[in-house]
Amino acid sequence: REEVAQAGLREWLTLGPWLTVPERDKALDQSDVLVLPSYNEGLPMAILEAMAHGLAVVATPVGGIPDAVLHGFNGLLIPCGDVEALASALEVLQREPETLARFQAAGRERAIRLFCHQRVFDHLDSLWTRLVEGLCQTGEESAPEQKRTLIDRFEIDDLQR
């Protein structure tokens, strides 16, 4: 917090304690941008929640982040560890309110369209149904390698369709 104050960023950054869900929602509703400069991630819920609340995202292209954040469409992806690129991305969003607004709207639409609970549940239901049907067709005596090949045929990334 001292570093934020010394850098003159109090107006732009808020550092706080762990938040309850209502506190988190309030904080997201009062924010414009989520910054997540990670070196290693899966698909962070923080990004999906921020997008659903209409925040632009600045993050690194690690793990599943590029599946949610499309560079130049609903946020900016910066190289890991590149402090100058992070600063530049934030400056762009501060200097270009129309870009910020475009990223916010696109992110919210993308979160609702691709990552809402019902969409994910429906996709998993379809995936498991196809998997079970495929396993039943191959029979119990199939070799483990054949079952693995069957599982590999089901594309997880068809969630994007």
mmCIF file of N, CA and C in Angstrom, residues 22-72:
data_model
loop_
_atom_site.group_PDB
_atom_site.id
_atom_site.type_symbol
_atom_site.label_atom_id
_atom_site.label_comp_id
_atom_site.label_asym_id
_atom_site.label_seq_id
_atom_site.Cartn_x
_atom_site.Cartn_y
_atom_site.Cartn_z
ATOM 1 N N PRO A 22 -20.785 -10.831 -1.701
ATOM 2 C CA PRO A 22 -21.409 -9.515 -1.932
ATOM 3 C C PRO A 22 -20.379 -8.383 -2.003
ATOM 4 N N GLU A 23 -19.340 -8.458 -1.180
ATOM 5 C CA GLU A 23 -18.289 -7.436 -1.227
ATOM 6 C C GLU A 23 -17.538 -7.494 -2.560
ATOM 7 N N ARG A 24 -17.284 -8.708 -3.034
ATOM 8 C CA ARG A 24 -16.611 -8.888 -4.326
ATOM 9 C C ARG A 24 -17.445 -8.292 -5.447
ATOM 10 N N ASP A 25 -18.736 -8.607 -5.442
ATOM 11 C CA ASP A 25 -19.614 -8.088 -6.490
ATOM 12 C C ASP A 25 -19.650 -6.561 -6.472
ATOM 13 N N LYS A 26 -19.699 -5.985 -5.281
ATOM 14 C CA LYS A 26 -19.706 -4.524 -5.162
ATOM 15 C C LYS A 26 -18.391 -3.942 -5.696
ATOM 16 N N ALA A 27 -17.276 -4.570 -5.332
ATOM 17 C CA ALA A 27 -15.964 -4.097 -5.810
ATOM 18 C C ALA A 27 -15.870 -4.197 -7.328
ATOM 19 N N LEU A 28 -16.352 -5.293 -7.902
ATOM 20 C CA LEU A 28 -16.320 -5.449 -9.354
ATOM 21 C C LEU A 28 -17.210 -4.406 -10.028
ATOM 22 N N ASP A 29 -18.377 -4.154 -9.445
ATOM 23 C CA ASP A 29 -19.283 -3.163 -10.018
ATOM 24 C C ASP A 29 -18.704 -1.750 -9.977
ATOM 25 N N GLN A 30 -17.762 -1.512 -9.076
ATOM 26 C CA GLN A 30 -17.140 -0.193 -8.945
ATOM 27 C C GLN A 30 -15.815 -0.089 -9.704
ATOM 28 N N SER A 31 -15.464 -1.142 -10.430
ATOM 29 C CA SER A 31 -14.172 -1.192 -11.120
ATOM 30 C C SER A 31 -14.358 -1.120 -12.633
ATOM 31 N N ASP A 32 -13.283 -0.797 -13.306
ATOM 32 C CA ASP A 32 -13.285 -0.733 -14.765
ATOM 33 C C ASP A 32 -12.431 -1.824 -15.403
ATOM 34 N N VAL A 33 -11.355 -2.229 -14.712
ATOM 35 C CA VAL A 33 -10.373 -3.148 -15.294
ATOM 36 C C VAL A 33 -9.937 -4.156 -14.239
ATOM 37 N N LEU A 34 -9.768 -5.409 -14.667
ATOM 38 C CA LEU A 34 -9.136 -6.426 -13.823
ATOM 39 C C LEU A 34 -7.746 -6.673 -14.398
ATOM 40 N N VAL A 35 -6.748 -6.647 -13.551
ATOM 41 C CA VAL A 35 -5.364 -6.906 -13.964
ATOM 42 C C VAL A 35 -4.919 -8.202 -13.307
ATOM 43 N N LEU A 36 -4.486 -9.173 -14.117
ATOM 44 C CA LEU A 36 -4.024 -10.462 -13.593
ATOM 45 C C LEU A 36 -2.756 -10.869 -14.353
ATOM 46 N N PRO A 37 -1.598 -10.323 -13.928
ATOM 47 C CA PRO A 37 -0.336 -10.624 -14.619
ATOM 48 C C PRO A 37 0.337 -11.878 -14.055
ATOM 49 N N SER A 38 -0.294 -13.028 -14.284
ATOM 50 C CA SER A 38 0.179 -14.290 -13.725
ATOM 51 C C SER A 38 1.219 -14.970 -14.603
ATOM 52 N N TYR A 39 1.987 -15.847 -13.967
ATOM 53 C CA TYR A 39 2.919 -16.700 -14.688
ATOM 54 C C TYR A 39 2.321 -18.082 -14.949
ATOM 55 N N ASN A 40 1.297 -18.451 -14.163
ATOM 56 C CA ASN A 40 0.725 -19.785 -14.267
ATOM 57 C C ASN A 40 -0.721 -19.734 -13.793
ATOM 58 N N GLU A 41 -1.632 -20.216 -14.606
ATOM 59 C CA GLU A 41 -3.055 -20.232 -14.269
ATOM 60 C C GLU A 41 -3.717 -21.407 -14.962
ATOM 61 N N GLY A 42 -4.921 -21.710 -14.504
ATOM 62 C CA GLY A 42 -5.831 -22.575 -15.241
ATOM 63 C C GLY A 42 -6.702 -21.629 -16.052
ATOM 64 N N LEU A 43 -7.982 -21.609 -15.735
ATOM 65 C CA LEU A 43 -8.891 -20.594 -16.257
ATOM 66 C C LEU A 43 -9.443 -19.875 -15.035
ATOM 67 N N PRO A 44 -8.876 -18.741 -14.694
ATOM 68 C CA PRO A 44 -9.220 -18.073 -13.438
ATOM 69 C C PRO A 44 -10.672 -17.597 -13.374
ATOM 70 N N MET A 45 -11.371 -18.006 -12.327
ATOM 71 C CA MET A 45 -12.732 -17.527 -12.098
ATOM 72 C C MET A 45 -12.742 -16.009 -11.974
ATOM 73 N N ALA A 46 -11.667 -15.435 -11.447
ATOM 74 C CA ALA A 46 -11.612 -13.980 -11.292
ATOM 75 C C ALA A 46 -11.805 -13.285 -12.635
ATOM 76 N N ILE A 47 -11.244 -13.838 -13.682
ATOM 77 C CA ILE A 47 -11.398 -13.235 -15.006
ATOM 78 C C ILE A 47 -12.829 -13.392 -15.502
ATOM 79 N N LEU A 48 -13.402 -14.581 -15.345
ATOM 80 C CA LEU A 48 -14.776 -14.794 -15.807
ATOM 81 C C LEU A 48 -15.755 -13.920 -15.028
ATOM 82 N N GLU A 49 -15.549 -13.810 -13.717
ATOM 83 C CA GLU A 49 -16.418 -12.961 -12.898
ATOM 84 C C GLU A 49 -16.269 -11.492 -13.294
ATOM 85 N N ALA A 50 -15.039 -11.057 -13.524
ATOM 86 C CA ALA A 50 -14.813 -9.671 -13.924
ATOM 87 C C ALA A 50 -15.471 -9.384 -15.269
ATOM 88 N N MET A 51 -15.321 -10.290 -16.226
ATOM 89 C CA MET A 51 -15.944 -10.103 -17.528
ATOM 90 C C MET A 51 -17.461 -10.023 -17.389
ATOM 91 N N ALA A 52 -18.040 -10.902 -16.576
ATOM 92 C CA ALA A 52 -19.492 -10.903 -16.384
ATOM 93 C C ALA A 52 -19.981 -9.604 -15.758
ATOM 94 N N HIS A 53 -19.127 -8.960 -14.992
ATOM 95 C CA HIS A 53 -19.461 -7.674 -14.379
ATOM 96 C C HIS A 53 -19.124 -6.494 -15.294
ATOM 97 N N GLY A 54 -18.627 -6.782 -16.501
ATOM 98 C CA GLY A 54 -18.366 -5.726 -17.465
ATOM 99 C C GLY A 54 -17.021 -5.042 -17.316
ATOM 100 N N LEU A 55 -16.025 -5.753 -16.806
ATOM 101 C CA LEU A 55 -14.692 -5.177 -16.700
ATOM 102 C C LEU A 55 -13.855 -5.587 -17.906
ATOM 103 N N ALA A 56 -12.996 -4.690 -18.349
ATOM 104 C CA ALA A 56 -11.974 -5.054 -19.318
ATOM 105 C C ALA A 56 -10.907 -5.839 -18.552
ATOM 106 N N VAL A 57 -10.151 -6.655 -19.244
ATOM 107 C CA VAL A 57 -9.144 -7.484 -18.591
ATOM 108 C C VAL A 57 -7.776 -7.235 -19.218
ATOM 109 N N VAL A 58 -6.781 -7.084 -18.350
ATOM 110 C CA VAL A 58 -5.385 -7.063 -18.764
ATOM 111 C C VAL A 58 -4.742 -8.251 -18.063
ATOM 112 N N ALA A 59 -4.214 -9.186 -18.828
ATOM 113 C CA ALA A 59 -3.679 -10.416 -18.236
ATOM 114 C C ALA A 59 -2.552 -10.964 -19.112
ATOM 115 N N THR A 60 -1.960 -12.020 -18.635
ATOM 116 C CA THR A 60 -0.917 -12.715 -19.384
ATOM 117 C C THR A 60 -1.548 -13.920 -20.091
ATOM 118 N N PRO A 61 -1.004 -14.334 -21.236
ATOM 119 C CA PRO A 61 -1.592 -15.428 -22.010
ATOM 120 C C PRO A 61 -1.150 -16.809 -21.513
ATOM 121 N N VAL A 62 -1.462 -17.109 -20.277
ATOM 122 C CA VAL A 62 -1.081 -18.393 -19.696
ATOM 123 C C VAL A 62 -2.333 -19.222 -19.421
ATOM 124 N N GLY A 63 -2.166 -20.547 -19.389
ATOM 125 C CA GLY A 63 -3.279 -21.438 -19.091
ATOM 126 C C GLY A 63 -4.447 -21.195 -20.026
ATOM 127 N N GLY A 64 -5.637 -21.131 -19.441
ATOM 128 C CA GLY A 64 -6.854 -20.933 -20.221
ATOM 129 C C GLY A 64 -7.241 -19.482 -20.433
ATOM 130 N N ILE A 65 -6.405 -18.560 -19.999
ATOM 131 C CA ILE A 65 -6.756 -17.140 -20.112
ATOM 132 C C ILE A 65 -7.042 -16.733 -21.564
ATOM 133 N N PRO A 66 -6.232 -17.161 -22.553
ATOM 134 C CA PRO A 66 -6.542 -16.761 -23.933
ATOM 135 C C PRO A 66 -7.866 -17.330 -24.460
ATOM 136 N N ASP A 67 -8.441 -18.325 -23.782
ATOM 137 C CA ASP A 67 -9.760 -18.819 -24.175
ATOM 138 C C ASP A 67 -10.852 -17.838 -23.783
ATOM 139 N N ALA A 68 -10.599 -17.040 -22.766
ATOM 140 C CA ALA A 68 -11.583 -16.069 -22.287
ATOM 141 C C ALA A 68 -11.278 -14.668 -22.783
ATOM 142 N N VAL A 69 -10.013 -14.288 -22.761
ATOM 143 C CA VAL A 69 -9.610 -12.934 -23.126
ATOM 144 C C VAL A 69 -8.966 -12.975 -24.510
ATOM 145 N N LEU A 70 -9.619 -12.316 -25.449
ATOM 146 C CA LEU A 70 -9.083 -12.219 -26.805
ATOM 147 C C LEU A 70 -8.418 -10.864 -26.941
ATOM 148 N N HIS A 71 -7.113 -10.880 -27.183
ATOM 149 C CA HIS A 71 -6.332 -9.650 -27.243
ATOM 150 C C HIS A 71 -6.923 -8.679 -28.261
ATOM 151 N N GLY A 72 -7.206 -7.470 -27.792
ATOM 152 C CA GLY A 72 -7.743 -6.441 -28.661
ATOM 153 C C GLY A 72 -9.242 -6.515 -28.874
#
